[in-house]
XYZ file of C-alpha atoms in Angstrom:
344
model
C 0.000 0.000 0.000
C 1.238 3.566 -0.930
C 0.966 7.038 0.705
C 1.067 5.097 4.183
C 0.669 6.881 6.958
C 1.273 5.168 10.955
C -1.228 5.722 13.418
C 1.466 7.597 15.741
C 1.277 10.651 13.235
C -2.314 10.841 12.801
C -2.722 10.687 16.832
C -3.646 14.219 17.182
C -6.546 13.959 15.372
C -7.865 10.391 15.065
C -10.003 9.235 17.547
C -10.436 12.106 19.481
C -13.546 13.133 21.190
C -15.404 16.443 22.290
C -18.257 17.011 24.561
C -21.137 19.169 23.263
C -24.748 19.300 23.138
C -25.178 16.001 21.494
C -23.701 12.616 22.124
C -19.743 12.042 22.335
C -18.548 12.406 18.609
C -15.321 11.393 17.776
C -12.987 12.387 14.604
C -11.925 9.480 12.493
C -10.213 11.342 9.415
C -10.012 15.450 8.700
C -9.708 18.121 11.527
C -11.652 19.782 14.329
C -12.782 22.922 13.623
C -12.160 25.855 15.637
C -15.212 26.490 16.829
C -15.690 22.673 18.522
C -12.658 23.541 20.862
C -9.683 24.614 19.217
C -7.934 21.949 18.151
C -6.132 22.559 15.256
C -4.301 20.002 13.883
C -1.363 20.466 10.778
C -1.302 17.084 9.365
C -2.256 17.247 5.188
C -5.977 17.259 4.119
C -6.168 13.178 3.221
C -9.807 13.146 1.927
C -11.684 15.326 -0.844
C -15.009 15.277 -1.127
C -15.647 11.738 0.397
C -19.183 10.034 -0.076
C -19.488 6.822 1.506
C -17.505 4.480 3.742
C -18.212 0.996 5.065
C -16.069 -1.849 6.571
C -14.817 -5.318 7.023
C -15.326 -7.891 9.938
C -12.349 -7.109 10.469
C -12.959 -3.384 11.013
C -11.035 -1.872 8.120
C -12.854 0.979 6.686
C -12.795 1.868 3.083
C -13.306 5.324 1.759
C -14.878 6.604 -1.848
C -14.658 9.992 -2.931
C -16.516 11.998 -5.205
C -14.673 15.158 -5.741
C -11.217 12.881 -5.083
C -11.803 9.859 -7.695
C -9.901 8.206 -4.818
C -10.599 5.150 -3.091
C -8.854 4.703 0.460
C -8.445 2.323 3.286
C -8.040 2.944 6.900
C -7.283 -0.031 8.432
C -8.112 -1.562 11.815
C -4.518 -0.218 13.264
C -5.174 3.009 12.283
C -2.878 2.545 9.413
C -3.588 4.464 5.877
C -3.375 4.120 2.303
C -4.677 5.523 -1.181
C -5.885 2.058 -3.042
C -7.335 3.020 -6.274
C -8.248 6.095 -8.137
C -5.699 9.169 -9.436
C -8.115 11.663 -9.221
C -9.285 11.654 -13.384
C -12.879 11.099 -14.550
C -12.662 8.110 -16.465
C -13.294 4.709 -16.715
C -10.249 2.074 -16.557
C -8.358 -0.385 -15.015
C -11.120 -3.463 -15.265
C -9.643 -6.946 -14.808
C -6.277 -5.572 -13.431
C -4.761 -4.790 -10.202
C -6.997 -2.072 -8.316
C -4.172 0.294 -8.007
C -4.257 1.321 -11.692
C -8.097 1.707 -11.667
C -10.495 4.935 -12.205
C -13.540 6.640 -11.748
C -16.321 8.475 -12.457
C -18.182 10.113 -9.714
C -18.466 7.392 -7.020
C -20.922 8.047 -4.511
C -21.223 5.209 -2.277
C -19.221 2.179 -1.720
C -20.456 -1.594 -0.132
C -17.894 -4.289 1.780
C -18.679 -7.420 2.517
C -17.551 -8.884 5.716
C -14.794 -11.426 3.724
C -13.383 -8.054 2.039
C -14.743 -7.908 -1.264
C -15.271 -4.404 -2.283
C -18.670 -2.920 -4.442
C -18.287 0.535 -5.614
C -21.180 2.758 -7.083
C -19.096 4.229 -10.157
C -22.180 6.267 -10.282
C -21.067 8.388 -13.859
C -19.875 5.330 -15.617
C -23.447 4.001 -15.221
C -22.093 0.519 -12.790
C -21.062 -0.728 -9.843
C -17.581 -2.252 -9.954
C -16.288 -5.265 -7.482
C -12.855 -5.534 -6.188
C -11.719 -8.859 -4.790
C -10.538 -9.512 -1.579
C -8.208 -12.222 -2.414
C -6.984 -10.788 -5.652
C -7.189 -7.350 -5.500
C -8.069 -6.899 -8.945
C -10.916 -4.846 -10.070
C -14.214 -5.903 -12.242
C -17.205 -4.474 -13.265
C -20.313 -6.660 -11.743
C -23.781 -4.945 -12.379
C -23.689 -2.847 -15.977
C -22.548 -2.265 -18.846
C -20.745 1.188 -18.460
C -23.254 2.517 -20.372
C -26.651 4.431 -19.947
C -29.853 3.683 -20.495
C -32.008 1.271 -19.079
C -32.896 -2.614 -19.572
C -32.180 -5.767 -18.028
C -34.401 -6.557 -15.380
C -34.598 -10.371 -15.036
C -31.828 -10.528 -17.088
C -27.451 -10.821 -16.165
C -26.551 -7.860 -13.616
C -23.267 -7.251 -16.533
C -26.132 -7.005 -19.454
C -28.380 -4.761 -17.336
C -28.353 -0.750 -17.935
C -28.519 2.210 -15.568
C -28.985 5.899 -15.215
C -26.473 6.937 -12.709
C -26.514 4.451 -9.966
C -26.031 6.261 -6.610
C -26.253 4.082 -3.087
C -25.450 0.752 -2.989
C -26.544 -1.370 0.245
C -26.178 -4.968 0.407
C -28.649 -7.070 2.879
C -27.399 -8.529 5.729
C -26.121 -11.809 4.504
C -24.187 -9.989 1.484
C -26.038 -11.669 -1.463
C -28.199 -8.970 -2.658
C -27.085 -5.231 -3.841
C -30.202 -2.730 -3.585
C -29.473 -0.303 -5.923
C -30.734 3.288 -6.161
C -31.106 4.161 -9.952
C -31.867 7.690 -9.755
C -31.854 8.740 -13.149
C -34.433 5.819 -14.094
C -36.930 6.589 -11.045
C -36.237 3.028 -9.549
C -35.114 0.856 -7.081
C -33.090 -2.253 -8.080
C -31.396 -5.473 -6.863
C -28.668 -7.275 -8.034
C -29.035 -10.781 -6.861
C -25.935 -12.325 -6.468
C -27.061 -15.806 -6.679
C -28.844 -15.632 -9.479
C -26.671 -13.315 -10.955
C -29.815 -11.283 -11.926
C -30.889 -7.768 -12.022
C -34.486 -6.944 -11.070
C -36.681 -3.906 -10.315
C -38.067 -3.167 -6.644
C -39.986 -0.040 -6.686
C -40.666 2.333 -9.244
C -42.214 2.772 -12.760
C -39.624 4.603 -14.349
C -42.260 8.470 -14.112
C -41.149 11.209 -11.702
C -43.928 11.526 -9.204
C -45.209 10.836 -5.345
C -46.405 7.238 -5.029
C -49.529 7.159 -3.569
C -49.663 4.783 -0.053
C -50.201 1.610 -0.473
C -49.642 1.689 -4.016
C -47.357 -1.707 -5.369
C -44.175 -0.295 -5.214
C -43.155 -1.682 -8.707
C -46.408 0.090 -10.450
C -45.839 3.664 -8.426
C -43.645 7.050 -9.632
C -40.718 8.140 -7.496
C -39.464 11.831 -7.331
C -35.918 10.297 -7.571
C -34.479 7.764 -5.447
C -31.444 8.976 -3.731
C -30.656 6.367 -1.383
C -31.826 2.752 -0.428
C -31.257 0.209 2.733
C -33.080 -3.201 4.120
C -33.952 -3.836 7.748
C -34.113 -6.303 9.575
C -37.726 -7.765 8.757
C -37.905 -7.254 5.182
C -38.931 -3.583 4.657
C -36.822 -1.395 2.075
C -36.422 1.568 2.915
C -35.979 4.530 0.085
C -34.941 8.384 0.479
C -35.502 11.045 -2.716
C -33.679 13.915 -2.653
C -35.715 15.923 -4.133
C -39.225 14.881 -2.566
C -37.829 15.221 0.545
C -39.027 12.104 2.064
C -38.571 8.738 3.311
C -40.571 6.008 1.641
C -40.514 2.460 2.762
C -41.696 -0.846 0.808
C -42.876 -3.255 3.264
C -42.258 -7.220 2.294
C -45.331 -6.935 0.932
C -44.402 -4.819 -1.838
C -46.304 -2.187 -0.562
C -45.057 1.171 -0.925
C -45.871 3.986 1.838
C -44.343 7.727 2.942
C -43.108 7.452 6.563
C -40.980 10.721 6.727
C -41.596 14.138 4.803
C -44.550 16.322 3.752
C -43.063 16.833 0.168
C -42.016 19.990 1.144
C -38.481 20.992 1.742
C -37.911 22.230 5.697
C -36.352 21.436 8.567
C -39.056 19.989 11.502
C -38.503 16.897 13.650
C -41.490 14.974 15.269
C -44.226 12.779 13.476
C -43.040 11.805 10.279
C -45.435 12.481 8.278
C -45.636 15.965 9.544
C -41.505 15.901 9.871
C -39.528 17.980 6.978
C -36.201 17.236 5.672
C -34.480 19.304 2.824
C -32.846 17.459 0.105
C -31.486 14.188 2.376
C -28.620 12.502 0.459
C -28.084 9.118 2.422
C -29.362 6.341 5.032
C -28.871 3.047 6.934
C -30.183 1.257 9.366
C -28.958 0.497 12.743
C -29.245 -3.054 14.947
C -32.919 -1.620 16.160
C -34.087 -0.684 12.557
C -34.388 2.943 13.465
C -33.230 4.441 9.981
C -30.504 7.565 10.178
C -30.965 10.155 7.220
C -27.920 12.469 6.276
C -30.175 15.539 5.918
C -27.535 17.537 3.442
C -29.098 20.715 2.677
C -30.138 21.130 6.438
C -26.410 20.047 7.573
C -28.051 17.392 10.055
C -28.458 13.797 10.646
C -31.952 13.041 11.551
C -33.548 9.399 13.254
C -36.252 8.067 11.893
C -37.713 5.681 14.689
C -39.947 3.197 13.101
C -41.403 2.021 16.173
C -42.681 5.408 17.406
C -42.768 6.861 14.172
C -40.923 9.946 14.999
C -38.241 12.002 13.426
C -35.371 13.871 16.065
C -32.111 15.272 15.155
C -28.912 13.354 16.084
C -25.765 15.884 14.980
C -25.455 18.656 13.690
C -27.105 20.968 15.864
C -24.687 21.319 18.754
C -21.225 21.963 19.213
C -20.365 19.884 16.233
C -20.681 21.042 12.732
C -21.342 19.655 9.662
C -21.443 20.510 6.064
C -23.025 18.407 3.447
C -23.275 15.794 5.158
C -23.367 12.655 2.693
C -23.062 9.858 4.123
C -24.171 7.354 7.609
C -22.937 4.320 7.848
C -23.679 1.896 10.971
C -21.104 -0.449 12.286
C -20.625 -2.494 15.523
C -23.153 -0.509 17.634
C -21.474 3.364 16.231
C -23.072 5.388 13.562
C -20.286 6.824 11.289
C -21.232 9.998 9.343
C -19.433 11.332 6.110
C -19.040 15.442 6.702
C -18.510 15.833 2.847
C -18.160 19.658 3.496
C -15.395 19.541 5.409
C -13.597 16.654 3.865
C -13.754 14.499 7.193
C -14.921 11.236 8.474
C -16.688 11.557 12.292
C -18.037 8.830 14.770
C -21.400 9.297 17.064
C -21.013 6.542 19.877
């Protein structure tokens, strides 16, 4: 691995932790700012504009970047190291060694526990796969092309309009995909091999509740995560709203009036303004990077209320992209300020 960096030089800034308003936050990659105590740090700017992270069983966190074109690796040891990407929008590097790889606009990135990397090359219209044991780098679900086609059909035949989050279940043989620029949820079945179409018609517009989620419009489906018992849960951007398809198929609004704002309580009656990313914790609550609003909101399915989390306190955020849960912590992506925090 290249542009190493130990954990001994990075101590002044990784994993430390300020009190404020809201729980104990801790800074994983980037720099304090002034105004959350002081503590200024002189150590290089590692990340630009990351997206997404998510990690190993063995607690290794990989990094994509948007802005960047990099993908990075912090390990479990604290260790560092640019893996893939030099920064140029293009599209190369497939069937070789990761190092030599590029991109085009990743926005989210998927690891399953054995190390095997999905990334949501989101302007070259794919999601590319690089292997844990080989560490060379494939494209997996499209054709690096857009359009759209495929469904029931091989995930490399299948065709997308910018493919944004990428969340696989929770026994890492399904990739929900959020197809934004085709109005649609879809999943990648990794058994099968097959590409298939969850929720949407392919027309812009506010599914009506109850409505089968294949047969209903979307405004334009940002982001997309599983629970535990089945539901799929499905943010738009620009309807400013959580949506959920139960295992019925069923689609329903749980979060949002349609209207952009910034409102916690009831969902229904709770605003959010252009929200960029979820997941799910252990308890199924569902945490929403709230961009425009520079907040991460809870969605509590079991009460069916909407609070604020971060954001509003001591600690600062900007663009906020993404939330990622891992081993009981929510990590959060401050895109704005180029750094990587942890809520525990």
């Amino acid at each position: 691995m290249n542009s190493r960096i130990s954990v001994g030089l990075l101590c002044v800034f990784l994993f430390q932790s300020i009190t404020a308003a809201e729980p104990r936050v801790s800074l994983i990659l980037g720099n304090w700012l002034p105004s959350e105590g002081d503590v200024r740090t002189a150590q290089p700017n590692l990340l630009k504009q990351p997206f997404g992270v998510d990690f190993d069983a063995k607690g290794n966190m990989w990094i994509v970047e948007l802005g960047g074109g990099r993908v990075h690796l912090l390990d479990a040891k604290g260790k560092y190291a640019k893996m893939a990407g030099d920064g140029t929008k293009s599209y190369k590097g497939d069937g070789g060694p990761m190092k030599y790889a590029t991109f085009n606009g990743m926005h989210n990135v998927a690891v399953t526990p054995s190390g095997d990397v999905y990334i949501s090359d989101s302007w070259n219209f794919c999601i590319r796969k690089i292997d844990a044991k080989t560490g060379r780098i494939n494209t997996v679900v499209g054709t690096g092309k857009k359009g759209f086609g495929g469904d029931g059909g091989p995930a490399r035949k299948a065709m997308f309009t910018f493919i944004m989050c990428i969340t696989m279940n929770a026994t890492h043989d399904k990739i929900y995909i959020a197809d934004i620029g085709n109005k649609r949820i879809r999943v990648a079945d990794l058994k099968t091999g097959n590409v298939s179409t969850i929720a949407g018609n392919g027309k812009k517009g506010v599914p009506e509740d109850g409505m089968k989620a294949t047969e209903a419009p979307l405004s334009d489906p940002r982001a997309v995560a599983p629970d535990s018992k089945g539901n799929i849960y499905v943010l738009e951007r620009g309807g400013h709203a959580l949506r959920v398809v139960q295992s019925n198929g069923r689609i329903y609004t749980v979060v949002g009036t349609g209207k952009r704002g910034k409102k916690d309580g009831p969902g229904r009656k709770a605003m959010l303004g252009a929200p960029k990313h979820i997941c799910v914790d252990d308890e199924d609550n569902v945490y929403i990077a709230d961009e425009a609003n520079d907040l991460i909101r809870k969605y509590d399915p079991s009460t069916g209320q909407v609070s604020t989390v971060l954001g509003h306190g001591k600690v600062k955020l900007d663009f906020p992209h993404g939330v990622t849960w891992e081993k009981g912590k929510l990590y959060v992506v401050d895109t704005g300020h180029d750094r990587i925090l942890r809520v525990d």
